[in-house]
Amino acid sequence: MAELIELVKVSKWFETPAGRFEALKNIDLVLGQSEFVALVGKSGCGKSTLLNMMTGIDRPSDGTVGVNGTQIQTLSENELAIWRGKNLGIVFQFFQLLPTLTVVENVMLPMDLCHTYPSSRRRERALSLLAQVGVAEQADKLPSDLSGGQQQRTAIARALANDPPVIVADEPTGNLDSQTSDAVLQLFADLTSRTGKTVVMATHERNSSTFFTRTVRLSDGMIFNGSEQAYGGKA
C-alpha cells in the first residue's frame, strides 16, 4: 500500500496567557492509499488540529508533514493554496455551501478556481459527481432547498471536483440524524473502495467501525495504541 500521508514527530503548541498549550505531541502517523481512516477521541483531544496539519491550514511547531509527495510545511501560503486545490478535498460539518450559488454551481466552483477542467466540461463533470452521490435531481436548486443530508452529499461532490487523492472531513456527520449519517459514511467507504481515494475523518461516531478500514485514537494530543496507552510511535 503506497504511503500517501506521513507525519514525522509532529508537535503543535500555542502560546496562551496561561502558558504553552500542547495540542499535538510528537505524532508519527503513516496513511496509505485507499484507506478510510477515523480520527476519534473526546473534544479537545487534537483531532481537528491533526487534520489542520494534513491540510496545511495550520503548520506544525515541530516535525514534518508529507502529503502525496510534498512536504507541505515548506510551502508559502500562495503555494499551499494552489497545492490544496489540486490535492485535497475538504468536507465540513456545516457544509459551507455558498447560499447564492445553485448546487451544481457549488460543485463547479473548485474547478473554476483551479482550472483543472476546461470550462466546457465543468458542468457535465459536476452533474456526474452529483449523480454519484445521489443528488443529481437537485442540481439547479439552491442549498437552502435541500435537506441536511443532501447538502452534505453536495459538499462531498464539491470535495471530489478536482479529483484529489485525499479527502479530509471534520465531523461531517455531526449535524445529521443517524440514518443519514450512516448513508454518508457508506458513501465515503464506497469512494475509498471504488476510486482508491484516501478519506481521513475526525468523528465522534462510536458505532461505525464497520465503515472504516482503520481507527486512530487520540487523547491529550497523543495517539493511543491497542492497549489504550498513549505513545508517540507510529500508528
mmCIF file of C-alpha atoms in Angstrom:
data_model
loop_
_atom_site.group_PDB
_atom_site.id
_atom_site.type_symbol
_atom_site.label_atom_id
_atom_site.label_comp_id
_atom_site.label_asym_id
_atom_site.label_seq_id
_atom_site.Cartn_x
_atom_site.Cartn_y
_atom_site.Cartn_z
ATOM 1 C CA MET A 1 0.000 0.000 0.000
ATOM 2 C CA ALA A 2 1.590 3.276 -1.124
ATOM 3 C CA GLU A 3 2.237 5.891 1.568
ATOM 4 C CA LEU A 4 0.110 8.942 0.847
ATOM 5 C CA ILE A 5 0.325 10.889 4.118
ATOM 6 C CA GLU A 6 3.268 10.811 6.521
ATOM 7 C CA LEU A 7 3.637 12.841 9.693
ATOM 8 C CA VAL A 8 7.019 12.585 11.432
ATOM 9 C CA LYS A 9 7.492 13.791 15.021
ATOM 10 C CA VAL A 10 4.768 16.403 14.602
ATOM 11 C CA SER A 11 4.038 18.655 17.551
ATOM 12 C CA LYS A 12 1.841 21.732 17.705
ATOM 13 C CA TRP A 13 1.712 24.200 20.536
ATOM 14 C CA PHE A 14 0.116 27.552 21.150
ATOM 15 C CA GLU A 15 1.266 30.292 23.464
ATOM 16 C CA THR A 16 -1.538 31.430 25.774
ATOM 17 C CA PRO A 17 -1.714 33.831 28.768
ATOM 18 C CA ALA A 18 -1.636 30.706 30.968
ATOM 19 C CA GLY A 19 1.467 29.379 29.220
ATOM 20 C CA ARG A 20 2.170 26.946 26.394
ATOM 21 C CA PHE A 21 -0.681 24.634 25.344
ATOM 22 C CA GLU A 22 0.423 21.486 23.520
ATOM 23 C CA ALA A 23 -2.309 20.430 21.089
ATOM 24 C CA LEU A 24 -0.242 17.643 19.459
ATOM 25 C CA LYS A 25 2.715 15.839 20.971
ATOM 26 C CA ASN A 26 5.329 14.075 18.854
ATOM 27 C CA ILE A 27 2.906 12.414 16.415
ATOM 28 C CA ASP A 28 4.140 9.788 13.943
ATOM 29 C CA LEU A 29 1.456 8.648 11.505
ATOM 30 C CA VAL A 30 1.530 6.993 8.082
ATOM 31 C CA LEU A 31 -1.626 6.614 5.968
ATOM 32 C CA GLY A 32 -1.837 4.772 2.678
ATOM 33 C CA GLN A 33 -3.877 4.861 -0.474
ATOM 34 C CA SER A 34 -7.489 3.607 -0.321
ATOM 35 C CA GLU A 35 -7.790 3.909 3.454
ATOM 36 C CA PHE A 36 -10.888 5.241 5.208
ATOM 37 C CA VAL A 37 -9.422 6.447 8.494
ATOM 38 C CA ALA A 38 -11.369 7.597 11.539
ATOM 39 C CA LEU A 39 -9.709 10.002 13.962
ATOM 40 C CA VAL A 40 -11.595 9.516 17.218
ATOM 41 C CA GLY A 41 -11.409 10.965 20.699
ATOM 42 C CA LYS A 42 -13.059 13.425 23.040
ATOM 43 C CA SER A 43 -13.449 17.108 22.205
ATOM 44 C CA GLY A 44 -10.109 18.853 22.592
ATOM 45 C CA CYS A 45 -8.044 15.694 22.062
ATOM 46 C CA GLY A 46 -6.334 17.079 18.941
ATOM 47 C CA LYS A 47 -8.416 15.633 16.079
ATOM 48 C CA SER A 48 -9.086 18.922 14.301
ATOM 49 C CA THR A 49 -5.532 20.132 14.885
ATOM 50 C CA LEU A 50 -4.225 16.927 13.310
ATOM 51 C CA LEU A 51 -6.485 17.461 10.283
ATOM 52 C CA ASN A 52 -5.207 21.034 10.044
ATOM 53 C CA MET A 53 -1.652 19.677 9.837
ATOM 54 C CA MET A 54 -2.599 17.396 6.930
ATOM 55 C CA THR A 55 -4.365 20.164 5.013
ATOM 56 C CA GLY A 56 -1.820 22.910 5.625
ATOM 57 C CA ILE A 57 -4.498 25.051 7.285
ATOM 58 C CA ASP A 58 -2.037 25.206 10.182
ATOM 59 C CA ARG A 59 1.668 24.438 10.379
ATOM 60 C CA PRO A 60 3.478 22.187 12.837
ATOM 61 C CA SER A 61 5.545 23.775 15.566
ATOM 62 C CA ASP A 62 7.950 20.880 15.084
ATOM 63 C CA GLY A 63 8.175 17.911 12.727
ATOM 64 C CA THR A 64 7.288 17.346 9.078
ATOM 65 C CA VAL A 65 4.095 16.648 7.123
ATOM 66 C CA GLY A 66 4.266 14.930 3.751
ATOM 67 C CA VAL A 67 1.137 14.563 1.612
ATOM 68 C CA ASN A 68 1.177 12.981 -1.857
ATOM 69 C CA GLY A 69 4.925 13.522 -2.166
ATOM 70 C CA THR A 70 5.025 17.151 -0.979
ATOM 71 C CA GLN A 71 6.455 18.431 2.299
ATOM 72 C CA ILE A 72 3.693 20.915 2.851
ATOM 73 C CA GLN A 73 5.255 22.762 5.794
ATOM 74 C CA THR A 74 7.837 24.145 3.335
ATOM 75 C CA LEU A 75 5.259 25.811 1.055
ATOM 76 C CA SER A 76 4.350 29.505 1.097
ATOM 77 C CA GLU A 77 0.715 30.470 1.635
ATOM 78 C CA ASN A 78 0.213 31.016 -2.118
ATOM 79 C CA GLU A 79 1.872 27.696 -2.934
ATOM 80 C CA LEU A 80 -0.267 25.986 -0.292
ATOM 81 C CA ALA A 81 -3.469 27.351 -1.776
ATOM 82 C CA ILE A 82 -2.570 26.030 -5.234
ATOM 83 C CA TRP A 83 -1.404 22.681 -3.845
ATOM 84 C CA ARG A 84 -4.506 22.294 -1.669
ATOM 85 C CA GLY A 85 -6.855 22.930 -4.576
ATOM 86 C CA LYS A 86 -5.377 20.061 -6.581
ATOM 87 C CA ASN A 87 -4.526 17.539 -3.852
ATOM 88 C CA LEU A 88 -7.225 17.829 -1.195
ATOM 89 C CA GLY A 89 -10.978 17.810 -0.929
ATOM 90 C CA ILE A 90 -12.312 19.168 2.368
ATOM 91 C CA VAL A 91 -15.745 18.406 3.832
ATOM 92 C CA PHE A 92 -17.004 20.449 6.792
ATOM 93 C CA GLN A 93 -19.584 19.695 9.479
ATOM 94 C CA PHE A 94 -21.726 22.669 8.464
ATOM 95 C CA PHE A 95 -21.407 22.055 4.705
ATOM 96 C CA GLN A 96 -20.092 25.573 3.846
ATOM 97 C CA LEU A 97 -22.019 25.713 0.570
ATOM 98 C CA LEU A 98 -22.344 29.175 -0.930
ATOM 99 C CA PRO A 99 -26.009 30.082 -0.473
ATOM 100 C CA THR A 100 -26.357 32.225 -3.617
ATOM 101 C CA LEU A 101 -24.991 29.533 -5.946
ATOM 102 C CA THR A 102 -27.005 26.561 -7.120
ATOM 103 C CA VAL A 103 -25.976 23.065 -6.123
ATOM 104 C CA VAL A 104 -24.243 22.400 -9.437
ATOM 105 C CA GLU A 105 -22.510 25.801 -9.328
ATOM 106 C CA ASN A 106 -21.151 24.973 -5.859
ATOM 107 C CA VAL A 107 -19.646 21.778 -7.239
ATOM 108 C CA MET A 108 -18.214 23.595 -10.264
ATOM 109 C CA LEU A 109 -16.546 26.268 -8.107
ATOM 110 C CA PRO A 110 -13.298 24.361 -7.272
ATOM 111 C CA MET A 111 -12.849 23.629 -10.983
ATOM 112 C CA ASP A 112 -13.383 27.311 -11.777
ATOM 113 C CA LEU A 113 -10.793 28.347 -9.178
ATOM 114 C CA CYS A 114 -8.121 25.780 -10.100
ATOM 115 C CA HIS A 115 -8.794 25.482 -13.863
ATOM 116 C CA THR A 116 -8.421 21.711 -13.589
ATOM 117 C CA TYR A 117 -11.009 21.081 -16.322
ATOM 118 C CA PRO A 118 -11.941 23.112 -19.427
ATOM 119 C CA SER A 119 -14.900 25.410 -18.805
ATOM 120 C CA SER A 120 -16.924 23.490 -21.394
ATOM 121 C CA ARG A 121 -16.649 20.290 -19.311
ATOM 122 C CA ARG A 122 -17.193 21.615 -15.794
ATOM 123 C CA ARG A 123 -20.987 21.460 -15.614
ATOM 124 C CA GLU A 124 -21.018 17.986 -17.125
ATOM 125 C CA ARG A 125 -18.458 16.782 -14.569
ATOM 126 C CA ALA A 126 -20.331 18.450 -11.698
ATOM 127 C CA LEU A 127 -23.564 16.727 -12.744
ATOM 128 C CA SER A 128 -21.744 13.400 -12.915
ATOM 129 C CA LEU A 129 -20.404 13.861 -9.394
ATOM 130 C CA LEU A 130 -23.830 14.835 -8.086
ATOM 131 C CA ALA A 131 -25.194 11.663 -9.661
ATOM 132 C CA GLN A 132 -22.502 9.626 -7.894
ATOM 133 C CA VAL A 133 -23.602 10.979 -4.506
ATOM 134 C CA GLY A 134 -27.302 10.668 -5.309
ATOM 135 C CA VAL A 135 -28.449 14.286 -5.614
ATOM 136 C CA ALA A 136 -28.305 14.978 -9.359
ATOM 137 C CA GLU A 137 -32.005 15.901 -9.378
ATOM 138 C CA GLN A 138 -31.198 18.794 -7.014
ATOM 139 C CA ALA A 139 -28.602 20.326 -9.335
ATOM 140 C CA ASP A 140 -30.358 23.611 -10.125
ATOM 141 C CA LYS A 141 -31.758 24.256 -6.657
ATOM 142 C CA LEU A 142 -30.213 26.491 -4.012
ATOM 143 C CA PRO A 143 -28.630 24.804 -0.966
ATOM 144 C CA SER A 144 -31.409 26.149 1.263
ATOM 145 C CA ASP A 145 -33.883 23.982 -0.641
ATOM 146 C CA LEU A 146 -32.022 20.778 0.317
ATOM 147 C CA SER A 147 -32.131 18.642 3.446
ATOM 148 C CA GLY A 148 -29.052 18.406 5.656
ATOM 149 C CA GLY A 149 -28.117 15.047 4.178
ATOM 150 C CA GLN A 150 -28.484 16.348 0.636
ATOM 151 C CA GLN A 151 -26.333 19.371 1.468
ATOM 152 C CA GLN A 152 -23.620 17.123 2.897
ATOM 153 C CA ARG A 153 -23.720 14.923 -0.219
ATOM 154 C CA THR A 154 -23.336 18.080 -2.301
ATOM 155 C CA ALA A 155 -20.353 19.089 -0.166
ATOM 156 C CA ILE A 156 -18.787 15.676 -0.825
ATOM 157 C CA ALA A 157 -19.331 16.103 -4.567
ATOM 158 C CA ARG A 158 -17.654 19.513 -4.352
ATOM 159 C CA ALA A 159 -14.699 17.953 -2.500
ATOM 160 C CA LEU A 160 -14.302 15.498 -5.381
ATOM 161 C CA ALA A 161 -14.468 18.169 -8.096
ATOM 162 C CA ASN A 162 -10.736 18.356 -8.839
ATOM 163 C CA ASP A 163 -10.227 14.588 -8.393
ATOM 164 C CA PRO A 164 -7.897 14.917 -5.366
ATOM 165 C CA PRO A 165 -6.198 11.811 -3.933
ATOM 166 C CA VAL A 166 -7.122 12.790 -0.341
ATOM 167 C CA ILE A 167 -10.472 13.753 1.179
ATOM 168 C CA VAL A 168 -10.409 15.274 4.671
ATOM 169 C CA ALA A 169 -13.637 15.544 6.647
ATOM 170 C CA ASP A 170 -14.090 17.262 10.022
ATOM 171 C CA GLU A 171 -17.142 15.879 11.868
ATOM 172 C CA PRO A 172 -19.159 15.632 8.611
ATOM 173 C CA THR A 173 -21.985 13.654 10.262
ATOM 174 C CA GLY A 174 -22.215 15.721 13.436
ATOM 175 C CA ASN A 175 -25.247 17.628 12.145
ATOM 176 C CA LEU A 176 -27.125 14.632 10.731
ATOM 177 C CA ASP A 177 -29.564 12.059 12.074
ATOM 178 C CA SER A 178 -28.287 8.500 12.498
ATOM 179 C CA GLN A 179 -29.790 7.121 9.288
ATOM 180 C CA THR A 180 -28.442 9.972 7.157
ATOM 181 C CA SER A 181 -25.119 9.739 8.980
ATOM 182 C CA ASP A 182 -24.792 6.055 8.068
ATOM 183 C CA ALA A 183 -25.606 6.865 4.434
ATOM 184 C CA VAL A 184 -22.836 9.493 4.324
ATOM 185 C CA LEU A 185 -20.339 7.117 5.947
ATOM 186 C CA GLN A 186 -21.247 4.433 3.420
ATOM 187 C CA LEU A 187 -20.685 6.949 0.637
ATOM 188 C CA PHE A 188 -17.161 7.645 1.922
ATOM 189 C CA ALA A 189 -16.483 3.913 2.285
ATOM 190 C CA ASP A 190 -17.619 3.315 -1.294
ATOM 191 C CA LEU A 191 -15.342 6.124 -2.500
ATOM 192 C CA THR A 192 -12.255 4.519 -0.990
ATOM 193 C CA SER A 193 -13.013 1.062 -2.352
ATOM 194 C CA ARG A 194 -14.178 2.225 -5.791
ATOM 195 C CA THR A 195 -11.805 5.085 -6.589
ATOM 196 C CA GLY A 196 -8.755 4.424 -4.420
ATOM 197 C CA LYS A 197 -9.015 7.763 -2.643
ATOM 198 C CA THR A 198 -7.945 8.102 0.970
ATOM 199 C CA VAL A 199 -10.511 9.597 3.347
ATOM 200 C CA VAL A 200 -9.451 10.921 6.750
ATOM 201 C CA MET A 201 -12.344 11.820 9.018
ATOM 202 C CA ALA A 202 -12.479 13.312 12.501
ATOM 203 C CA THR A 203 -15.549 11.945 14.212
ATOM 204 C CA HIS A 204 -17.368 11.276 17.465
ATOM 205 C CA GLU A 205 -19.127 8.269 15.885
ATOM 206 C CA ARG A 206 -18.680 5.290 18.215
ATOM 207 C CA ASN A 207 -20.648 2.590 16.442
ATOM 208 C CA SER A 208 -19.369 2.948 12.903
ATOM 209 C CA SER A 209 -16.289 0.724 12.880
ATOM 210 C CA THR A 210 -17.770 -1.339 10.037
ATOM 211 C CA PHE A 211 -17.356 1.635 7.700
ATOM 212 C CA PHE A 212 -13.700 2.410 8.457
ATOM 213 C CA THR A 213 -10.640 0.489 7.370
ATOM 214 C CA ARG A 214 -8.696 1.933 10.295
ATOM 215 C CA THR A 215 -9.251 3.865 13.527
ATOM 216 C CA VAL A 216 -6.707 6.229 15.087
ATOM 217 C CA ARG A 217 -7.494 7.149 18.695
ATOM 218 C CA LEU A 218 -6.267 10.399 20.212
ATOM 219 C CA SER A 219 -6.192 11.737 23.742
ATOM 220 C CA ASP A 220 -4.405 14.821 25.060
ATOM 221 C CA GLY A 221 -2.646 15.339 21.740
ATOM 222 C CA MET A 222 -1.227 11.808 21.561
ATOM 223 C CA ILE A 223 -2.108 8.646 19.647
ATOM 224 C CA PHE A 224 -3.138 5.555 21.606
ATOM 225 C CA ASN A 225 -2.133 2.029 20.735
ATOM 226 C CA GLY A 226 -4.338 -1.046 21.021
ATOM 227 C CA SER A 227 -3.827 -1.334 24.763
ATOM 228 C CA GLU A 228 -5.168 2.212 25.149
ATOM 229 C CA GLN A 229 -1.793 3.551 26.305
ATOM 230 C CA ALA A 230 -0.634 6.852 24.843
ATOM 231 C CA TYR A 231 2.523 6.706 22.793
ATOM 232 C CA GLY A 232 4.489 8.783 20.346
ATOM 233 C CA GLY A 233 5.285 5.989 17.932
ATOM 234 C CA LYS A 234 3.772 5.202 14.564
ATOM 235 C CA ALA A 235 0.068 4.454 14.209
#
